[in-house]
Tab-separated table of C-alpha atoms in Angstrom:
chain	number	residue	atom	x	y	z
K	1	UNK	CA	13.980	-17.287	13.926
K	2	UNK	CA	16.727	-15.671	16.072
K	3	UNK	CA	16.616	-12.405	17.474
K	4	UNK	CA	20.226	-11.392	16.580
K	5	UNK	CA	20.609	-9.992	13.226
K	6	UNK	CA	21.985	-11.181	10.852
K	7	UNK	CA	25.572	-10.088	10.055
K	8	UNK	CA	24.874	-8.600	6.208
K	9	UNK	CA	22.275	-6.022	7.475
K	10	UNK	CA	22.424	-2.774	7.382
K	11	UNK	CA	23.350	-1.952	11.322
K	12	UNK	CA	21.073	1.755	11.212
K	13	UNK	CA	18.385	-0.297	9.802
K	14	UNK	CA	18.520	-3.045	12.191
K	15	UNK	CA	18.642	-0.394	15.396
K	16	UNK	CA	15.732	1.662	13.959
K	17	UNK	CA	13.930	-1.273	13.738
K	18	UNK	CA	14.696	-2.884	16.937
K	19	UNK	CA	13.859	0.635	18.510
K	20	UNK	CA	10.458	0.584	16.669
K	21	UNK	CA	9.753	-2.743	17.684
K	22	UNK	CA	10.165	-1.907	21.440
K	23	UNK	CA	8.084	1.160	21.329
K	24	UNK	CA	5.446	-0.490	19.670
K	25	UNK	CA	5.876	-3.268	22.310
K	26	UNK	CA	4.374	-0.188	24.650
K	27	UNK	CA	0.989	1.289	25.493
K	28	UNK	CA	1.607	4.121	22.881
K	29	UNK	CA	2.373	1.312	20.268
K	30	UNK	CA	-0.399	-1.455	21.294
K	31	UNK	CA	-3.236	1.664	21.263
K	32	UNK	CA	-2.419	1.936	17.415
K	33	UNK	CA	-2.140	-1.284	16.584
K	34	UNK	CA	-5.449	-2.575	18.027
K	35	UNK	CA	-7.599	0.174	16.557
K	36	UNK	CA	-5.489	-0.747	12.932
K	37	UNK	CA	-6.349	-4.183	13.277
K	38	UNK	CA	-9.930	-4.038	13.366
K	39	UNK	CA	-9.981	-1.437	10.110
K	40	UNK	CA	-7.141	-3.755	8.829
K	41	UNK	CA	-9.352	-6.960	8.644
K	42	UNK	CA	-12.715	-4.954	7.611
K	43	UNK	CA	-10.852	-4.183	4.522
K	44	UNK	CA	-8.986	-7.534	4.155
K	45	UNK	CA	-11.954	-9.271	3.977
K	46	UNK	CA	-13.242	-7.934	0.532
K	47	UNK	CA	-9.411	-9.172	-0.793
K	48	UNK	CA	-8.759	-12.931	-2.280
K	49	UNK	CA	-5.641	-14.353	-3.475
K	50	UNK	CA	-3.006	-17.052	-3.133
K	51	UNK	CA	-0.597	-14.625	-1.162
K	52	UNK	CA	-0.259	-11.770	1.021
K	53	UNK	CA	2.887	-10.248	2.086
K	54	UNK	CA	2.707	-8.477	5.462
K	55	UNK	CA	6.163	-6.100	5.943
K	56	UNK	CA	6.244	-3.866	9.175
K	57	UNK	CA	8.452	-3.493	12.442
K	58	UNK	CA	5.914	-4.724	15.034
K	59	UNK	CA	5.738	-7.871	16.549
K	60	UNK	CA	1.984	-8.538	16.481
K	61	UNK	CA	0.885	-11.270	14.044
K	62	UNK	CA	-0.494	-10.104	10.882
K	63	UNK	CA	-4.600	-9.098	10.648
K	64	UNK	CA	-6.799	-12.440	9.302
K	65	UNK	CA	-7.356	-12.079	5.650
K	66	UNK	CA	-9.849	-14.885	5.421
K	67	UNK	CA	-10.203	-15.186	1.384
K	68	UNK	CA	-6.212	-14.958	1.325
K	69	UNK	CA	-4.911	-18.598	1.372
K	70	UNK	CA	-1.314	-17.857	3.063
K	71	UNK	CA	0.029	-14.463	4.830
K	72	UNK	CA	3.931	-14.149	5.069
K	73	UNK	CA	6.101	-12.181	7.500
K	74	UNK	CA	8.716	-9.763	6.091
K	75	UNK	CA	11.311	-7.986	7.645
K	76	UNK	CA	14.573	-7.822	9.779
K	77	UNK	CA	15.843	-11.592	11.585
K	78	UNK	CA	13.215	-10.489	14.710
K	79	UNK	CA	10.844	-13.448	16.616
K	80	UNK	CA	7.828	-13.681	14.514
K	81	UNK	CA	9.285	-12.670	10.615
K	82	UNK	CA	9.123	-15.669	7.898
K	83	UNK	CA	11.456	-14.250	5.239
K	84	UNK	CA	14.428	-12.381	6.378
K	85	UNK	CA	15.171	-9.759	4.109
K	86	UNK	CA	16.459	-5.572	4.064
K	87	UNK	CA	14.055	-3.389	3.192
K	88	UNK	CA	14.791	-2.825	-0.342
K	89	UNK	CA	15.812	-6.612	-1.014
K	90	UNK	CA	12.612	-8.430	-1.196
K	91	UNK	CA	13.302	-12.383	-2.312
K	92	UNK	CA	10.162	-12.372	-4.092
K	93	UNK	CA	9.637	-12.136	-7.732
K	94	UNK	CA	7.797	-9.606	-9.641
K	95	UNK	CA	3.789	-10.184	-9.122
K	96	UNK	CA	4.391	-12.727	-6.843
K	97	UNK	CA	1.213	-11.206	-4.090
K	98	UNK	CA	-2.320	-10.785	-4.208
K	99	UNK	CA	-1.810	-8.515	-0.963
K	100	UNK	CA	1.104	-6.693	0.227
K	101	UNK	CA	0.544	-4.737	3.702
K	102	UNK	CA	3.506	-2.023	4.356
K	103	UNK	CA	2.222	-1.628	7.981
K	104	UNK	CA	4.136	1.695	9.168
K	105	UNK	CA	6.981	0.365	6.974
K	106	UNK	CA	7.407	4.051	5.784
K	107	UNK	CA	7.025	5.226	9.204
K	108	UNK	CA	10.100	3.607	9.986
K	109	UNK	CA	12.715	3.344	6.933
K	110	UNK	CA	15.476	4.679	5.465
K	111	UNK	CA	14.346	5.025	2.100
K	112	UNK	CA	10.491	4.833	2.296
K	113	UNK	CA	11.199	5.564	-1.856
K	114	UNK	CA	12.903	2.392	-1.886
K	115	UNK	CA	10.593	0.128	0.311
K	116	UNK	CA	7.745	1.490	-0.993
K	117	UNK	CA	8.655	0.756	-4.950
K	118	UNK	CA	9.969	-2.929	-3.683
K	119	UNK	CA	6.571	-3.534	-2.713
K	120	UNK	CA	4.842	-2.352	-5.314
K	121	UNK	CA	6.989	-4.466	-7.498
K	122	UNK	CA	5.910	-7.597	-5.882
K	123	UNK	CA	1.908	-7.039	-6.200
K	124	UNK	CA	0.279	-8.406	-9.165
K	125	UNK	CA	-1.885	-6.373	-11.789
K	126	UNK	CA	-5.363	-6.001	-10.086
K	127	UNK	CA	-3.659	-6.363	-6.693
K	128	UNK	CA	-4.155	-4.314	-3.837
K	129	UNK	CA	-1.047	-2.609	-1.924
K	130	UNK	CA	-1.981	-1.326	1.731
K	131	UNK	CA	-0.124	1.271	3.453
K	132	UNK	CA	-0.536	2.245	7.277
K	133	UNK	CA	1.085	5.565	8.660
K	134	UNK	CA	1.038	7.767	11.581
K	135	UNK	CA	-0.910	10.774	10.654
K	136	UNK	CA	1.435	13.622	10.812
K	137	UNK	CA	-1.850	16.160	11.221
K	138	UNK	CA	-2.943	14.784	14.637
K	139	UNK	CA	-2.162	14.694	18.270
K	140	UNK	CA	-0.194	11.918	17.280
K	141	UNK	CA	1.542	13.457	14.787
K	142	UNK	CA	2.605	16.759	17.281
K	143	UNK	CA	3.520	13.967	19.951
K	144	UNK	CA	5.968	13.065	17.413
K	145	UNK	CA	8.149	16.440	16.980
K	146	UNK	CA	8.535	16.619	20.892
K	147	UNK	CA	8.979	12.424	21.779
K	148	UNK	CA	11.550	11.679	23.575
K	149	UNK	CA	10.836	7.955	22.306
K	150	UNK	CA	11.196	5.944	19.054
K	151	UNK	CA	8.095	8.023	18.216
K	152	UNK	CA	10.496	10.928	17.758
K	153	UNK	CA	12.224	8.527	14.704
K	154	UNK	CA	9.030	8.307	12.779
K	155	UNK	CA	8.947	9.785	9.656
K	156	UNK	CA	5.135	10.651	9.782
K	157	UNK	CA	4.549	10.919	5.800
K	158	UNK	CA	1.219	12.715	5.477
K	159	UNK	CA	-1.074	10.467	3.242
K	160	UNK	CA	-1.711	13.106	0.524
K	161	UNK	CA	1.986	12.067	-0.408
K	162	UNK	CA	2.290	8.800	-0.130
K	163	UNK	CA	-1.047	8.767	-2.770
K	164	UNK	CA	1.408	10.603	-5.170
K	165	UNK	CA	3.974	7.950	-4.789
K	166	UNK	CA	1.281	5.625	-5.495
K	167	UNK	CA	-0.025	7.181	-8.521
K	168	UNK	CA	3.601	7.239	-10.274
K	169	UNK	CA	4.231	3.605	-9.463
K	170	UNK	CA	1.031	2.732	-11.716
K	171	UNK	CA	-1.457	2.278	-8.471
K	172	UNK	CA	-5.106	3.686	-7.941
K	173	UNK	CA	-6.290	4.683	-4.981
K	174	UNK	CA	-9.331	3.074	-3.985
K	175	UNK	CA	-9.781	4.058	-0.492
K	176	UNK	CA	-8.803	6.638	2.352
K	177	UNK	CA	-9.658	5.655	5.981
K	178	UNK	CA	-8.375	6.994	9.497
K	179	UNK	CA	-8.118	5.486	13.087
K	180	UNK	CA	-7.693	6.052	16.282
K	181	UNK	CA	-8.572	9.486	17.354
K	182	UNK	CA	-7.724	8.920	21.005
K	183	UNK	CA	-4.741	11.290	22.392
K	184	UNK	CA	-1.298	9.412	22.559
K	185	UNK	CA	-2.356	9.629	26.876
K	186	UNK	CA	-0.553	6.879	28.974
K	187	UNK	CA	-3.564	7.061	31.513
K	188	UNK	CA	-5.777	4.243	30.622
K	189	UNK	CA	-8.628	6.147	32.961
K	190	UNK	CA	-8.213	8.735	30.155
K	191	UNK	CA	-7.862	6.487	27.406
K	192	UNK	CA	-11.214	4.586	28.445
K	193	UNK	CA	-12.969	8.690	28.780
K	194	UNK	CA	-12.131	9.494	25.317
K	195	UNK	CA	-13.303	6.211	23.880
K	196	UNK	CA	-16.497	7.616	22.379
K	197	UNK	CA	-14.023	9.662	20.151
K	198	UNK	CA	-13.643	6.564	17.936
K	199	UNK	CA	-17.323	5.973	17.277
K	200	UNK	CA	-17.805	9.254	16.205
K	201	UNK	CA	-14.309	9.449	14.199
K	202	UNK	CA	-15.457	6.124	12.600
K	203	UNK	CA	-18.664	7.825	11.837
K	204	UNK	CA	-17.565	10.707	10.180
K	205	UNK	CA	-13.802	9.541	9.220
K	206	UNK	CA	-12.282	13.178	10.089
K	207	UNK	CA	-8.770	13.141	8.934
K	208	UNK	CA	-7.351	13.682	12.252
K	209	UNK	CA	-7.186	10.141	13.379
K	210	UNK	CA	-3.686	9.126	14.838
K	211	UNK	CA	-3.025	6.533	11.464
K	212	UNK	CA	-4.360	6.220	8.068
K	213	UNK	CA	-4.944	3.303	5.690
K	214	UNK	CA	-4.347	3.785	1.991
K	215	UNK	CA	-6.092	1.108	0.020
K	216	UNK	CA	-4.637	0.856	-3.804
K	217	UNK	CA	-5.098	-0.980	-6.777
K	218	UNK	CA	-1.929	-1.818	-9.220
K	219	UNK	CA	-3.222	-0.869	-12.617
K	220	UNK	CA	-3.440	-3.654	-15.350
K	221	UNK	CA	-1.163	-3.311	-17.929
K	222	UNK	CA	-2.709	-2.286	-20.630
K	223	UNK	CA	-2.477	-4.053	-24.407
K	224	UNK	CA	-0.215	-2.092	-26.984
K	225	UNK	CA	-2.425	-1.789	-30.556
K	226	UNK	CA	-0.486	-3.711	-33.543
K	227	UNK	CA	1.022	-1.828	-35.794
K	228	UNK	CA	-0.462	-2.193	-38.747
K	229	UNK	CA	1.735	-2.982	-42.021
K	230	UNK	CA	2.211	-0.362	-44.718
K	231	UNK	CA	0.670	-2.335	-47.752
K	232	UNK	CA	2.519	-1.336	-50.985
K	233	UNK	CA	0.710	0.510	-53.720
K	234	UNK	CA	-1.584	-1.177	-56.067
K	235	UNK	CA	-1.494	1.101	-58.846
K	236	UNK	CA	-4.334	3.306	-59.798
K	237	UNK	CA	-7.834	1.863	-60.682
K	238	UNK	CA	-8.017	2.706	-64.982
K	239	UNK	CA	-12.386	2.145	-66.170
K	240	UNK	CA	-13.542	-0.120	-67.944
K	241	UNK	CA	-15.142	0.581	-70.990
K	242	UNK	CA	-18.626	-0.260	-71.356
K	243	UNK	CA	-20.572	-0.906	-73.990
K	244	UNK	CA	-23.222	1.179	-75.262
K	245	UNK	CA	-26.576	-0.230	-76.248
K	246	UNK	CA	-29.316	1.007	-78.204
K	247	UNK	CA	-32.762	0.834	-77.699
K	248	UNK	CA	-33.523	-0.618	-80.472
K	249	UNK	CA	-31.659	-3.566	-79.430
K	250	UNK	CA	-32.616	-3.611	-76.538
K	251	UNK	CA	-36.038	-3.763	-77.819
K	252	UNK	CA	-35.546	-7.159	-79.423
């Protein structure tokens, strides 16, 4: 897969990706993406399926979903993506995943509407979609209104949110989790200090981790009752008359 893009793409697109890419490339960037993957694959591994579609702008290979037979690679022409494709152009038909992972996908988009319905469109009925975001209401979130970095690009959508997007595309949300609830610190010495904030974050999943994971389930479709046909009138029911018998016969 070549690193140029590819000439059809939207140019904005491709630079806020490329720009994504790079910062999560960095320390800021590989901090959130470790502490992901470990939540990422603890919920993976309840999942099963033919197919899971992994769409998101960093370059680290997709979490193991054990019980999921093949994972593919979404996403702008970068080293690493399978299926080249714009955000809201998915080559997939409808149903067509067991899994689809929008890993900070809405973080970094131009129509997180758009991208968000595309993938929904492509999970089957009983299928999970998975959504990972920077957590506006955290240090990483504040970070964010004063970065001078592609962190300053985010779009930070606070999870209460994207549930309601969820819930109008015909999803159920099954789960809520947060993550790393380390500081967005270059200093590793400080980094490896605050480590015993995870463990206890873990513990008592405060919503002030730096990402969240939104687990959903697409709804089945439902069956629509028959409509049952107007049967024409019989005509009313006239007695019968019945003959009366005396006791006297009825003695014989």
């Amino acid at each position: 897969m070549s690193d140029h893009p590819f000439a059809q793409a939207d140019t904005d697109w491709l630079k806020l990706i490329g720009t994504a890419r790079h910062w999560f490339n960095g320390p800021y960037g590989q901090l959130l993406l470790e502490d992901e993957q470990r939540l990422l694959e603890e919920e993976l591994a309840r999942f099963f399926g033919g197919y899971m579609v992994h769409y998101g702008p960093s370059a680290r290979a997709s979490p193991n979903a054990a019980q999921i037979q093949r994972s593919v690679r979404l996403g702008a022409p970068f080293s690493g993506v399978e299926i080249v494709c714009e955000e809201q152009a998915w080559p997939l038909t409808e149903y067509a995943a067991d899994v689809v992972l929008l890993q900070h996908g809405l973080d970094f988009s131009l129509s997180p509407h758009g991208l968000l319905r595309e993938a929904a469109h492509s999970v089957r009925p009983g299928g999970h979609l998975l959504v990972v975001g920077i957590n506006p209401m955290s240090a990483w979130g504040v970070r964010h209104l004063f970065a001078r970095d592609a962190l300053r690009q985010a779009r930070c959508i606070a999870p209460n949110r994207v549930s309601d997007w969820l819930h109008l595309l015909g999803f159920a949300l099954e789960k809520r989790r947060f993550g790393c609830y380390r500081p967005p610190l270059a200093s590793t010495a400080w980094q490896a200090r605050l480590a015993p904030l995870e463990a206890w974050g873990d513990a008592w999943q405060s919503p002030g981790g730096g990402f969240y994971i939104l687990v959903a389930r697409k709804l089945v479709i439902g069956l629509r009752p028959l409509r049952q046909t107007q049967r024409a009138p019989m005509g009313k029911l006239v007695p019968m008359p019945v003959a009366k018998v005396s006791r006297r016969d009825s003695k014989r």
